[in-house]
C-alpha cells in the first residue's frame, strides 16, 4: 500500500498520476479540502486531512495541515520508538507527499494589490515540502506536476518502490522550489519597502539616496531553462537560466517563440537581447541588424521595407551573418529580400504566412516571434546584474527615466528643428553601443558607428569615416561628454550639423564655444549612457 498526502493548487496531471498509482497497487490518500473535492470528483477514494487530525480547517483554510499527526506521518523514521509513537496516536507513515504551492508568482504577474498578494503566501505547503524533503530517506516528495512521470516509472521498474536516487533528486528539487518561493516573496516585500521609502522621501520633499534604490541584500535563484551547445566560444560550457525577474511562465519566458531553425546559441541569445533593447527605443516601424552585440545598421521609416533598406545599406558587408530584427509584421516581400543573403536570425512580433514560407526555404535561419509587449517600453527601474567572479556582483538600477528629446537642452547654435527627430533617434541608439560610443544618423538612418574605442576622438573618427560624405548635414550622438575640442574640429570638417551629448565636462565651455564657431548646434541631455 502507498500512503499519500496530497495538497495541490495546480492540479495539472493529477488525475493521470493518481490513476496510474492505483494501477500499481493499493492507494490510501489523505487530501486537503479543495484537493479532496477534486479527487472525489474524478472517482478516486480519499480521506480528508480532518479525518486524520480530528481537527477542522480553521481561519478560512489558512490552518489545515499544521498539525502533529500530519507531520508525524511525514517525519517518521524506521525506528522502534517512532513506530510506537505513530501507533499510539493512530497515524500511518507516509510514502509519498504531493504538494505544490499557492501561485504567488502568477498572481504577482497579474498585478494584485498588496492585501490580496498576502493571501497568496503559502504557509503549510512549504512546511510540508521541507519536512518531506528532509526525510527523503523514507518517503518521496513531488512538488511539481512534471515529476509525476518519473515517480511512476521508478515504481514500475522497482516493484512499487521509489528508488533512493530519485528520492534524492526530488529532495533537491523540493528545497530549490521552497527557496525560490521564499525569494519571490522576499523580493516582493523588498520592492514594497523601497516604494514606502521613496514615497516618504517625496512627501518630505527629499530625493532618495543611491543606497535606497536597491535593497541591502539580494537573493539570486536561477532555474535552468536550456542547456546550450557551448558558450561564447566552443571551449566554454553554457546553460541558459531564467529568474523570477524575467518571469517563469511559458507566457513570459523566453520572450520569443522559435518558429524554425537551429537551436539558439549563447551568442544568439546575447545578440537578440541587444536587438530588443534597440528596437524598444528606436520607434516604429524600425529595423535593426546586430553583429557581436552591437548594431551595424538601424533605421526607422514610413514602412518596414523602407526601414530595412536604410538599415541594411549602412554596412552590407557587416550585415552578412547578422541578427535581423523588426518592430512590425514581416511581409512576404521583405522576407524574400532577407533570404538573398546569409542571416542567422530573423525576429519580429509577427509574420505573414507567405513570409514564413519564404524563410522556411532556408532551414537554418532561426525565426523568432516576439511575445506580446516584448518590444513595449520597459520600466526604467529594472535591475541589471554583472558577475565579476572574485570581485562579486554589481547590481544597477536606473533611478530616473531615460532622457527624451523634449528634455534636451540647446547650448549652442541657432537651432536645427528639422534635425530634432534625428537627434532623438541617434540618442536612443547610441546608449546601446559599447563605450566609447559615437553614432551618426540622418533621415532616420544609421550612417556611422564608432564603437568600443578607448578614446572618444578615435570613435568619432571611425564613425565619420564610415559615414563619409553622407555625414554632411547629419546628427552625431555621443554616449558621454567631449573631453576636448578635437572632436568638434573633426565634426566641423565632416559637415556634422548637430551634436547630442550628455555634457558635464570641465571643458564644456570650450566645447560649446568651438561648436558656435563651427556653426554646429549642440544639445545636452544631462544623462550619460556608458555601456561596458
Short mmCIF file of C-alpha atoms in Angstrom, two decimals:
data_model
loop_
_atom_site.label_atom_id
_atom_site.label_comp_id
_atom_site.label_asym_id
_atom_site.label_seq_id
_atom_site.Cartn_x
_atom_site.Cartn_y
_atom_site.Cartn_z
CA UNK A 1 0.00 0.00 0.00
CA UNK A 2 1.11 3.54 -0.77
CA UNK A 3 0.09 6.13 1.82
CA UNK A 4 -0.02 9.57 0.20
CA UNK A 5 -0.73 13.08 1.40
CA UNK A 6 -1.92 15.36 -1.40
CA UNK A 7 -2.47 19.12 -1.30
CA UNK A 8 -2.12 20.95 -4.61
CA UNK A 9 -3.09 24.30 -6.09
CA UNK A 10 -2.03 23.23 -9.58
CA UNK A 11 -3.95 20.06 -10.45
CA UNK A 12 -2.27 19.61 -13.84
CA UNK A 13 -1.65 15.91 -14.50
CA UNK A 14 -3.01 14.83 -11.12
CA UNK A 15 -5.83 12.63 -12.45
CA UNK A 16 -3.48 10.64 -14.69
CA UNK A 17 -0.91 10.36 -11.90
CA UNK A 18 -3.36 9.02 -9.32
CA UNK A 19 -4.94 6.53 -11.71
CA UNK A 20 -1.50 5.18 -12.59
CA UNK A 21 -0.67 4.90 -8.88
CA UNK A 22 -3.86 2.89 -8.32
CA UNK A 23 -2.92 0.54 -11.14
CA UNK A 24 0.33 -0.21 -9.31
CA UNK A 25 -1.37 -1.29 -6.09
CA UNK A 26 -3.45 -0.23 -3.12
CA UNK A 27 -3.53 3.52 -2.57
CA UNK A 28 -4.56 5.37 0.59
CA UNK A 29 -4.93 9.12 0.04
CA UNK A 30 -5.28 11.92 2.57
CA UNK A 31 -6.09 15.30 1.00
CA UNK A 32 -6.88 18.88 1.92
CA UNK A 33 -10.31 20.34 1.15
CA UNK A 34 -10.17 21.53 -2.49
CA UNK A 35 -7.84 18.69 -3.46
CA UNK A 36 -10.15 16.20 -1.71
CA UNK A 37 -13.13 17.52 -3.69
CA UNK A 38 -11.21 17.22 -6.97
CA UNK A 39 -10.04 13.66 -6.26
CA UNK A 40 -13.56 12.54 -5.33
CA UNK A 41 -14.88 14.19 -8.49
CA UNK A 42 -12.57 12.11 -10.69
CA UNK A 43 -13.81 8.95 -8.98
CA UNK A 44 -10.93 8.07 -6.67
CA UNK A 45 -11.43 7.32 -2.97
CA UNK A 46 -9.66 9.52 -0.46
CA UNK A 47 -9.92 10.86 3.07
CA UNK A 48 -9.87 14.41 4.38
CA UNK A 49 -6.98 15.65 6.49
CA UNK A 50 -9.57 16.36 9.21
CA UNK A 51 -10.34 12.63 9.34
CA UNK A 52 -6.74 12.08 10.41
CA UNK A 53 -6.28 15.08 12.71
CA UNK A 54 -9.80 15.16 14.16
CA UNK A 55 -9.40 18.92 13.94
CA UNK A 56 -11.23 21.11 11.40
CA UNK A 57 -9.68 23.53 8.96
CA UNK A 58 -9.88 26.96 10.56
CA UNK A 59 -9.42 30.64 9.70
CA UNK A 60 -10.82 30.23 6.22
CA UNK A 61 -8.46 27.35 5.41
CA UNK A 62 -5.30 29.18 6.48
CA UNK A 63 -4.70 26.46 9.09
CA UNK A 64 -5.31 22.92 7.87
CA UNK A 65 -2.13 20.79 7.68
CA UNK A 66 -0.14 22.35 10.53
CA UNK A 67 -0.83 19.50 12.93
CA UNK A 68 1.38 16.96 14.78
CA UNK A 69 -0.43 13.98 13.27
CA UNK A 70 0.30 15.20 9.74
CA UNK A 71 3.96 15.88 10.38
CA UNK A 72 4.43 12.69 12.39
CA UNK A 73 3.47 10.69 9.30
CA UNK A 74 5.99 12.64 7.24
CA UNK A 75 8.92 12.70 9.68
CA UNK A 76 8.59 9.09 10.86
CA UNK A 77 11.79 7.05 10.69
CA UNK A 78 12.15 3.29 10.70
CA UNK A 79 12.88 3.03 14.40
CA UNK A 80 11.09 1.10 17.10
CA UNK A 81 10.36 4.19 19.19
CA UNK A 82 8.95 6.07 16.17
CA UNK A 83 6.71 3.13 15.33
CA UNK A 84 5.37 3.07 18.88
CA UNK A 85 4.57 6.79 18.78
CA UNK A 86 2.71 6.51 15.49
CA UNK A 87 0.75 3.51 16.76
CA UNK A 88 -0.22 5.36 19.94
CA UNK A 89 -1.55 8.38 18.02
CA UNK A 90 -3.16 6.34 15.24
CA UNK A 91 -1.04 7.53 12.31
CA UNK A 92 0.32 5.59 9.34
CA UNK A 93 3.77 6.57 7.99
CA UNK A 94 3.55 8.29 4.63
CA UNK A 95 5.28 7.04 1.48
CA UNK A 96 4.53 9.98 -0.77
CA UNK A 97 3.80 13.68 -0.28
CA UNK A 98 2.39 15.57 -3.27
CA UNK A 99 2.25 19.31 -2.61
CA UNK A 100 2.52 22.38 -4.79
CA UNK A 101 2.25 25.93 -3.59
CA UNK A 102 -0.16 28.83 -3.87
CA UNK A 103 0.61 30.53 -7.22
CA UNK A 104 2.35 33.59 -5.75
CA UNK A 105 4.40 34.22 -8.92
CA UNK A 106 1.36 34.01 -11.19
CA UNK A 107 -0.70 36.35 -9.04
CA UNK A 108 2.20 38.77 -8.80
CA UNK A 109 2.30 38.94 -12.60
CA UNK A 110 -1.42 39.79 -12.55
CA UNK A 111 -0.64 42.91 -10.50
CA UNK A 112 -2.82 42.13 -7.48
CA UNK A 113 -2.84 44.74 -4.69
CA UNK A 114 -0.79 44.05 -1.51
CA UNK A 115 -3.78 42.99 0.58
CA UNK A 116 -4.55 40.22 -1.94
CA UNK A 117 -0.93 39.24 -2.52
CA UNK A 118 -0.57 38.47 1.19
CA UNK A 119 -3.28 35.83 0.81
CA UNK A 120 -1.16 34.12 -1.86
CA UNK A 121 1.65 33.38 0.60
CA UNK A 122 1.57 29.66 1.35
CA UNK A 123 2.43 28.63 4.90
CA UNK A 124 1.51 24.97 5.25
CA UNK A 125 2.71 23.99 1.78
CA UNK A 126 6.38 24.93 2.23
CA UNK A 127 6.36 23.29 5.65
CA UNK A 128 5.08 20.01 4.21
CA UNK A 129 7.56 20.13 1.32
CA UNK A 130 10.54 20.84 3.58
CA UNK A 131 9.57 18.13 6.06
CA UNK A 132 9.16 15.53 3.32
CA UNK A 133 12.42 16.56 1.66
CA UNK A 134 14.27 16.35 4.96
CA UNK A 135 13.01 12.79 5.45
CA UNK A 136 13.66 11.72 1.83
CA UNK A 137 15.34 8.55 3.05
CA UNK A 138 11.90 7.18 3.91
CA UNK A 139 9.47 8.88 1.52
CA UNK A 140 9.27 10.91 -1.69
CA UNK A 141 8.17 14.50 -2.24
CA UNK A 142 6.61 15.70 -5.51
CA UNK A 143 6.23 19.48 -5.65
CA UNK A 144 5.77 19.91 -9.42
CA UNK A 145 3.47 18.09 -11.89
CA UNK A 146 6.47 17.47 -14.15
CA UNK A 147 7.79 14.99 -11.56
CA UNK A 148 4.82 12.61 -11.69
CA UNK A 149 6.02 10.58 -14.67
CA UNK A 150 9.45 9.87 -13.16
CA UNK A 151 7.80 8.62 -9.96
CA UNK A 152 5.54 6.24 -11.90
CA UNK A 153 8.45 4.98 -14.00
CA UNK A 154 10.53 4.33 -10.87
CA UNK A 155 7.71 2.44 -9.18
CA UNK A 156 7.02 0.33 -12.27
CA UNK A 157 10.67 -0.64 -12.51
CA UNK A 158 11.15 -1.33 -8.79
CA UNK A 159 8.14 -3.34 -7.64
CA UNK A 160 6.16 -0.35 -6.44
CA UNK A 161 9.08 1.38 -4.72
CA UNK A 162 10.65 4.77 -5.44
CA UNK A 163 14.42 4.49 -5.70
CA UNK A 164 16.76 6.26 -3.32
CA UNK A 165 18.38 8.06 -6.25
CA UNK A 166 15.05 9.53 -7.37
CA UNK A 167 14.10 10.46 -3.80
CA UNK A 168 17.36 12.43 -3.54
CA UNK A 169 16.64 14.20 -6.84
CA UNK A 170 13.15 15.08 -5.63
CA UNK A 171 14.60 16.30 -2.33
CA UNK A 172 16.93 18.69 -4.16
CA UNK A 173 14.09 19.95 -6.35
CA UNK A 174 11.92 20.48 -3.28
CA UNK A 175 14.41 22.63 -1.39
CA UNK A 176 15.15 24.54 -4.59
CA UNK A 177 11.45 25.23 -5.02
CA UNK A 178 10.87 26.46 -1.47
CA UNK A 179 13.98 28.65 -1.63
CA UNK A 180 12.78 30.11 -4.91
CA UNK A 181 9.30 30.68 -3.49
CA UNK A 182 10.64 32.48 -0.43
CA UNK A 183 12.87 34.58 -2.67
CA UNK A 184 9.86 35.69 -4.68
CA UNK A 185 8.09 36.78 -1.53
CA UNK A 186 11.18 38.46 -0.10
CA UNK A 187 11.78 40.39 -3.33
CA UNK A 188 8.13 41.45 -3.38
CA UNK A 189 8.33 42.93 0.10
CA UNK A 190 11.72 44.50 -0.66
CA UNK A 191 10.07 46.39 -3.52
CA UNK A 192 7.19 47.35 -1.25
CA UNK A 193 9.66 48.74 1.27
CA UNK A 194 11.52 50.69 -1.41
CA UNK A 195 8.23 52.19 -2.56
CA UNK A 196 7.47 53.28 1.00
CA UNK A 197 10.89 54.88 1.34
CA UNK A 198 10.50 56.74 -1.95
CA UNK A 199 7.00 57.90 -1.03
CA UNK A 200 8.18 59.13 2.36
CA UNK A 201 11.07 60.98 0.73
CA UNK A 202 8.79 62.56 -1.84
CA UNK A 203 6.38 63.73 0.85
CA UNK A 204 9.27 65.28 2.72
CA UNK A 205 10.48 66.97 -0.45
CA UNK A 206 13.73 64.99 -0.46
CA UNK A 207 15.40 62.89 -3.14
CA UNK A 208 16.21 59.27 -2.33
CA UNK A 209 19.86 58.43 -1.91
CA UNK A 210 21.56 55.88 -4.17
CA UNK A 211 21.57 53.34 -1.35
CA UNK A 212 17.79 53.47 -1.07
CA UNK A 213 17.35 52.47 -4.71
CA UNK A 214 18.45 48.86 -4.05
CA UNK A 215 17.85 46.53 -1.10
CA UNK A 216 20.69 45.69 1.34
CA UNK A 217 20.66 42.05 0.23
CA UNK A 218 19.58 40.25 -2.92
CA UNK A 219 18.95 36.53 -3.35
CA UNK A 220 19.58 35.16 -6.81
CA UNK A 221 17.84 31.91 -7.64
CA UNK A 222 18.33 30.75 -11.21
CA UNK A 223 16.41 27.94 -12.88
CA UNK A 224 17.93 26.07 -15.82
CA UNK A 225 15.86 26.66 -18.92
CA UNK A 226 18.05 25.16 -21.61
CA UNK A 227 21.48 23.62 -21.98
CA UNK A 228 23.42 25.30 -24.80
CA UNK A 229 25.86 23.68 -27.23
CA UNK A 230 28.65 25.84 -25.84
CA UNK A 231 29.27 29.33 -24.50
CA UNK A 232 30.66 32.40 -26.19
CA UNK A 233 33.43 30.13 -27.52
CA UNK A 234 33.45 26.37 -28.25
CA UNK A 235 35.69 25.55 -25.28
CA UNK A 236 33.12 27.00 -22.83
CA UNK A 237 30.13 25.11 -21.41
CA UNK A 238 26.93 27.15 -21.14
CA UNK A 239 23.41 26.93 -19.75
CA UNK A 240 20.55 29.38 -20.25
CA UNK A 241 18.82 30.21 -16.98
CA UNK A 242 15.65 32.07 -16.13
CA UNK A 243 14.98 34.06 -13.00
CA UNK A 244 11.90 35.46 -11.31
CA UNK A 245 12.84 38.95 -12.52
CA UNK A 246 12.35 37.88 -16.13
CA UNK A 247 9.37 35.60 -15.49
CA UNK A 248 8.92 31.88 -15.10
CA UNK A 249 5.74 31.07 -17.03
CA UNK A 250 5.56 29.95 -20.65
CA UNK A 251 3.74 33.22 -21.38
CA UNK A 252 6.73 35.30 -20.30
CA UNK A 253 9.90 33.24 -20.79
CA UNK A 254 11.66 33.03 -23.10
CA UNK A 255 10.45 36.34 -24.58
CA UNK A 256 10.01 34.78 -28.01
CA UNK A 257 8.71 31.70 -29.78
CA UNK A 258 11.20 29.99 -32.07
CA UNK A 259 9.28 29.05 -35.20
CA UNK A 260 12.11 27.37 -37.09
CA UNK A 261 15.86 26.98 -37.33
CA UNK A 262 18.80 25.68 -35.37
CA UNK A 263 18.95 25.77 -31.59
CA UNK A 264 19.76 29.18 -30.13
CA UNK A 265 23.39 29.63 -29.09
CA UNK A 266 24.86 31.74 -26.30
CA UNK A 267 25.87 34.44 -28.76
CA UNK A 268 22.45 34.32 -30.45
CA UNK A 269 20.73 34.98 -27.12
CA UNK A 270 23.06 37.86 -26.23
CA UNK A 271 22.67 39.46 -29.66
CA UNK A 272 18.89 39.10 -29.62
CA UNK A 273 18.76 40.81 -26.24
CA UNK A 274 20.76 43.72 -27.69
CA UNK A 275 18.41 43.78 -30.67
CA UNK A 276 15.32 44.01 -28.47
CA UNK A 277 16.75 46.86 -26.39
CA UNK A 278 17.42 48.93 -29.51
CA UNK A 279 14.05 48.20 -31.13
CA UNK A 280 12.21 49.17 -27.94
CA UNK A 281 13.70 52.66 -28.07
CA UNK A 282 14.10 53.33 -31.79
CA UNK A 283 10.49 53.97 -32.74
CA UNK A 284 8.31 52.20 -35.30
CA UNK A 285 8.49 50.99 -37.97
CA UNK A 286 12.12 50.16 -37.25
CA UNK A 287 14.68 47.64 -38.45
CA UNK A 288 17.97 46.71 -36.84
CA UNK A 289 20.85 44.39 -37.72
CA UNK A 290 23.14 43.16 -34.92
CA UNK A 291 26.66 41.73 -35.09
CA UNK A 292 28.71 40.89 -31.99
CA UNK A 293 26.33 42.59 -29.56
CA UNK A 294 26.37 45.91 -31.46
CA UNK A 295 24.27 47.20 -34.36
CA UNK A 296 25.78 47.51 -37.82
CA UNK A 297 22.60 49.06 -39.18
CA UNK A 298 19.48 50.57 -37.62
CA UNK A 299 16.78 52.76 -39.12
CA UNK A 300 13.21 53.95 -38.90
CA UNK A 301 10.99 54.61 -41.89
CA UNK A 302 7.47 55.21 -43.11
CA UNK A 303 7.25 51.48 -43.85
CA UNK A 304 9.10 48.43 -42.56
CA UNK A 305 10.56 47.85 -46.02
CA UNK A 306 11.98 51.37 -46.06
CA UNK A 307 13.44 50.94 -42.58
CA UNK A 308 15.10 47.67 -43.62
CA UNK A 309 16.58 49.11 -46.81
CA UNK A 310 18.05 52.01 -44.83
CA UNK A 311 19.44 49.78 -42.08
CA UNK A 312 20.93 47.22 -44.48
CA UNK A 313 22.56 49.83 -46.71
CA UNK A 314 24.56 51.21 -43.77
CA UNK A 315 27.01 48.30 -43.91
CA UNK A 316 26.03 45.36 -46.18
CA UNK A 317 29.35 43.63 -45.50
CA UNK A 318 28.82 43.52 -41.74
CA UNK A 319 25.18 42.53 -42.20
CA UNK A 320 26.39 39.15 -43.51
CA UNK A 321 25.53 36.57 -40.83
CA UNK A 322 23.69 39.16 -38.76
CA UNK A 323 20.67 39.17 -36.47
CA UNK A 324 17.78 40.94 -38.23
CA UNK A 325 15.01 42.46 -36.13
CA UNK A 326 11.80 44.38 -36.85
CA UNK A 327 9.10 46.19 -34.89
CA UNK A 328 6.15 45.21 -37.12
CA UNK A 329 4.76 42.21 -39.02
CA UNK A 330 7.23 40.87 -41.58
CA UNK A 331 5.81 40.74 -45.10
CA UNK A 332 6.45 38.11 -47.74
CA UNK A 333 8.17 40.65 -49.99
CA UNK A 334 10.55 41.69 -47.23
CA UNK A 335 11.28 38.05 -46.37
CA UNK A 336 12.36 37.50 -50.00
CA UNK A 337 14.88 40.32 -49.71
CA UNK A 338 16.22 38.95 -46.43
CA UNK A 339 16.89 35.42 -47.69
CA UNK A 340 19.02 36.75 -50.53
CA UNK A 341 21.87 36.98 -48.00
CA UNK A 342 23.23 34.91 -45.12
CA UNK A 343 21.19 35.55 -41.97
CA UNK A 344 21.45 33.94 -38.52
CA UNK A 345 18.16 35.16 -37.03
CA UNK A 346 15.03 36.95 -38.21
CA UNK A 347 12.94 38.32 -35.33
CA UNK A 348 9.65 40.21 -35.41
CA UNK A 349 6.39 40.49 -33.46
CA UNK A 350 4.52 38.71 -36.26
CA UNK A 351 4.93 37.20 -39.74
CA UNK A 352 2.74 36.88 -42.79
CA UNK A 353 2.13 33.26 -43.76
CA UNK A 354 3.93 33.92 -47.02
CA UNK A 355 6.91 35.32 -45.13
CA UNK A 356 7.19 32.15 -43.05
CA UNK A 357 7.04 30.04 -46.19
CA UNK A 358 9.86 32.05 -47.77
CA UNK A 359 12.01 31.87 -44.64
CA UNK A 360 11.43 28.11 -44.42
CA UNK A 361 13.42 27.76 -47.65
CA UNK A 362 16.48 28.47 -45.50
CA UNK A 363 16.11 25.80 -42.81
CA UNK A 364 18.97 27.04 -40.64
CA UNK A 365 17.61 30.56 -40.18
CA UNK A 366 16.26 30.93 -36.67
CA UNK A 367 12.87 32.61 -36.92
CA UNK A 368 11.76 34.23 -33.67
CA UNK A 369 8.33 35.64 -32.95
CA UNK A 370 8.42 38.11 -30.07
CA UNK A 371 5.82 37.55 -27.39
CA UNK A 372 3.30 40.34 -26.68
CA UNK A 373 4.74 43.50 -25.11
CA UNK A 374 8.37 42.41 -25.51
CA UNK A 375 9.02 45.46 -27.68
CA UNK A 376 6.97 47.78 -25.48
CA UNK A 377 8.86 50.39 -23.43
CA UNK A 378 10.11 48.83 -20.21
CA UNK A 379 10.05 50.19 -16.67
CA UNK A 380 13.11 52.38 -16.22
CA UNK A 381 13.86 50.96 -12.78
CA UNK A 382 14.67 47.41 -13.92
CA UNK A 383 17.79 45.85 -12.44
CA UNK A 384 20.89 44.75 -14.32
CA UNK A 385 23.45 42.47 -12.69
CA UNK A 386 27.09 41.82 -13.53
CA UNK A 387 29.01 38.89 -12.09
CA UNK A 388 32.69 39.71 -11.59
CA UNK A 389 33.87 36.39 -10.06
CA UNK A 390 36.36 37.26 -7.27
CA UNK A 391 35.04 40.83 -7.26
CA UNK A 392 31.46 39.79 -6.52
CA UNK A 393 28.35 41.24 -8.11
CA UNK A 394 27.40 44.73 -9.20
CA UNK A 395 23.67 45.36 -9.46
CA UNK A 396 22.50 48.58 -11.08
CA UNK A 397 19.13 50.23 -11.33
CA UNK A 398 18.13 53.46 -13.03
CA UNK A 399 16.85 55.99 -10.51
CA UNK A 400 15.41 58.25 -13.20
CA UNK A 401 13.76 57.63 -16.57
CA UNK A 402 15.72 57.93 -19.83
CA UNK A 403 16.01 61.44 -21.22
CA UNK A 404 13.92 62.09 -24.32
CA UNK A 405 14.00 64.87 -26.91
CA UNK A 406 11.73 67.31 -25.11
CA UNK A 407 14.26 67.50 -22.27
CA UNK A 408 17.30 68.15 -24.44
CA UNK A 409 18.97 71.49 -23.66
CA UNK A 410 20.29 73.57 -26.57
CA UNK A 411 23.68 75.02 -25.60
CA UNK A 412 24.98 76.22 -28.97
CA UNK A 413 23.72 77.12 -32.43
CA UNK A 414 20.56 78.77 -33.63
CA UNK A 415 18.59 75.57 -33.61
CA UNK A 416 18.02 72.92 -36.23
CA UNK A 417 14.40 71.99 -35.64
CA UNK A 418 14.33 69.74 -38.70
CA UNK A 419 17.05 67.62 -37.06
CA UNK A 420 15.41 67.15 -33.65
CA UNK A 421 13.80 63.88 -34.75
CA UNK A 422 17.19 62.55 -35.80
CA UNK A 423 18.67 63.81 -32.52
CA UNK A 424 16.14 61.74 -30.56
CA UNK A 425 16.72 58.73 -32.81
CA UNK A 426 20.51 58.99 -32.51
CA UNK A 427 20.34 59.33 -28.73
CA UNK A 428 18.04 56.29 -28.48
CA UNK A 429 20.61 54.19 -30.35
CA UNK A 430 23.97 55.41 -29.00
CA UNK A 431 23.17 54.31 -25.44
CA UNK A 432 23.09 50.70 -26.64
CA UNK A 433 26.57 50.78 -28.21
CA UNK A 434 29.74 49.67 -26.44
CA UNK A 435 31.60 52.67 -25.00
CA UNK A 436 33.24 54.88 -26.04
CA UNK A 437 30.35 55.18 -28.47
CA UNK A 438 29.56 57.56 -31.32
CA UNK A 439 26.56 57.23 -33.64
CA UNK A 440 25.83 59.27 -36.76
CA UNK A 441 22.35 59.42 -38.30
CA UNK A 442 20.33 61.35 -40.87
CA UNK A 443 16.74 60.96 -42.00
CA UNK A 444 16.18 58.11 -39.54
CA UNK A 445 19.07 56.09 -40.94
CA UNK A 446 22.36 54.98 -39.40
CA UNK A 447 25.39 56.34 -41.23
CA UNK A 448 28.33 55.55 -38.98
CA UNK A 449 29.23 53.73 -35.77
CA UNK A 450 32.25 54.41 -33.58
CA UNK A 451 32.21 51.60 -31.04
CA UNK A 452 34.39 50.38 -28.19
CA UNK A 453 37.39 52.67 -28.56
CA UNK A 454 39.48 53.78 -25.59
CA UNK A 455 39.46 57.42 -26.70
CA UNK A 456 36.43 59.39 -27.81
CA UNK A 457 38.24 61.01 -30.72
CA UNK A 458 39.05 57.54 -32.09
CA UNK A 459 35.36 56.60 -32.02
CA UNK A 460 34.47 59.92 -33.69
CA UNK A 461 36.97 59.34 -36.50
CA UNK A 462 35.78 55.78 -37.12
CA UNK A 463 32.12 56.84 -37.27
CA UNK A 464 32.88 59.77 -39.57
CA UNK A 465 34.98 57.61 -41.87
CA UNK A 466 32.16 55.10 -42.21
CA UNK A 467 29.60 57.85 -42.86
CA UNK A 468 31.79 59.54 -45.46
CA UNK A 469 30.18 62.34 -47.45
CA UNK A 470 26.77 61.38 -46.05
CA UNK A 471 27.85 62.92 -42.72
CA UNK A 472 27.24 66.41 -44.14
CA UNK A 473 24.11 67.79 -42.52
CA UNK A 474 23.83 64.78 -40.19
CA UNK A 475 23.43 64.33 -36.43
CA UNK A 476 26.17 62.88 -34.22
CA UNK A 477 25.40 61.39 -30.80
CA UNK A 478 27.95 60.63 -28.09
CA UNK A 479 27.34 58.41 -25.06
CA UNK A 480 29.45 60.68 -22.82
CA UNK A 481 30.83 64.22 -22.80
CA UNK A 482 33.55 65.50 -25.12
CA UNK A 483 36.76 66.00 -23.12
CA UNK A 484 38.36 68.25 -25.74
CA UNK A 485 37.60 70.34 -28.81
CA UNK A 486 39.40 67.99 -31.22
CA UNK A 487 36.13 66.08 -31.57
CA UNK A 488 34.36 69.27 -32.64
CA UNK A 489 37.09 70.04 -35.17
CA UNK A 490 36.59 66.61 -36.74
CA UNK A 491 32.81 67.10 -36.81
CA UNK A 492 33.16 70.52 -38.44
CA UNK A 493 35.41 69.16 -41.17
CA UNK A 494 32.96 66.33 -41.90
CA UNK A 495 29.96 68.67 -42.05
CA UNK A 496 28.08 67.46 -38.96
CA UNK A 497 25.17 69.84 -38.32
CA UNK A 498 24.01 68.82 -34.82
CA UNK A 499 25.63 67.07 -31.85
CA UNK A 500 23.72 65.50 -28.97
CA UNK A 501 25.73 64.52 -25.89
CA UNK A 502 25.36 64.41 -22.08
CA UNK A 503 27.60 67.36 -21.22
CA UNK A 504 29.31 67.54 -17.85
CA UNK A 505 32.95 68.01 -18.86
CA UNK A 506 35.15 70.60 -17.16
CA UNK A 507 35.79 71.76 -20.72
CA UNK A 508 32.12 72.14 -21.65
CA UNK A 509 32.58 75.89 -22.12
CA UNK A 510 35.42 75.38 -24.61
CA UNK A 511 33.47 72.70 -26.46
CA UNK A 512 30.38 74.92 -26.69
CA UNK A 513 32.46 77.82 -27.99
CA UNK A 514 34.03 75.54 -30.61
CA UNK A 515 30.55 74.49 -31.75
CA UNK A 516 29.44 78.11 -32.01
CA UNK A 517 32.43 78.94 -34.20
CA UNK A 518 31.82 75.85 -36.34
CA UNK A 519 28.12 76.62 -36.76
CA UNK A 520 27.15 73.33 -35.09
CA UNK A 521 24.07 73.09 -32.90
CA UNK A 522 24.75 71.19 -29.68
CA UNK A 523 22.20 69.63 -27.35
CA UNK A 524 22.92 68.45 -23.81
CA UNK A 525 20.93 65.53 -22.41
CA UNK A 526 22.29 65.70 -18.87
CA UNK A 527 22.40 61.90 -18.73
CA UNK A 528 25.45 59.79 -19.50
CA UNK A 529 24.87 56.35 -21.00
CA UNK A 530 28.07 54.30 -20.82
CA UNK A 531 27.78 50.63 -21.72
CA UNK A 532 30.68 48.33 -20.90
#
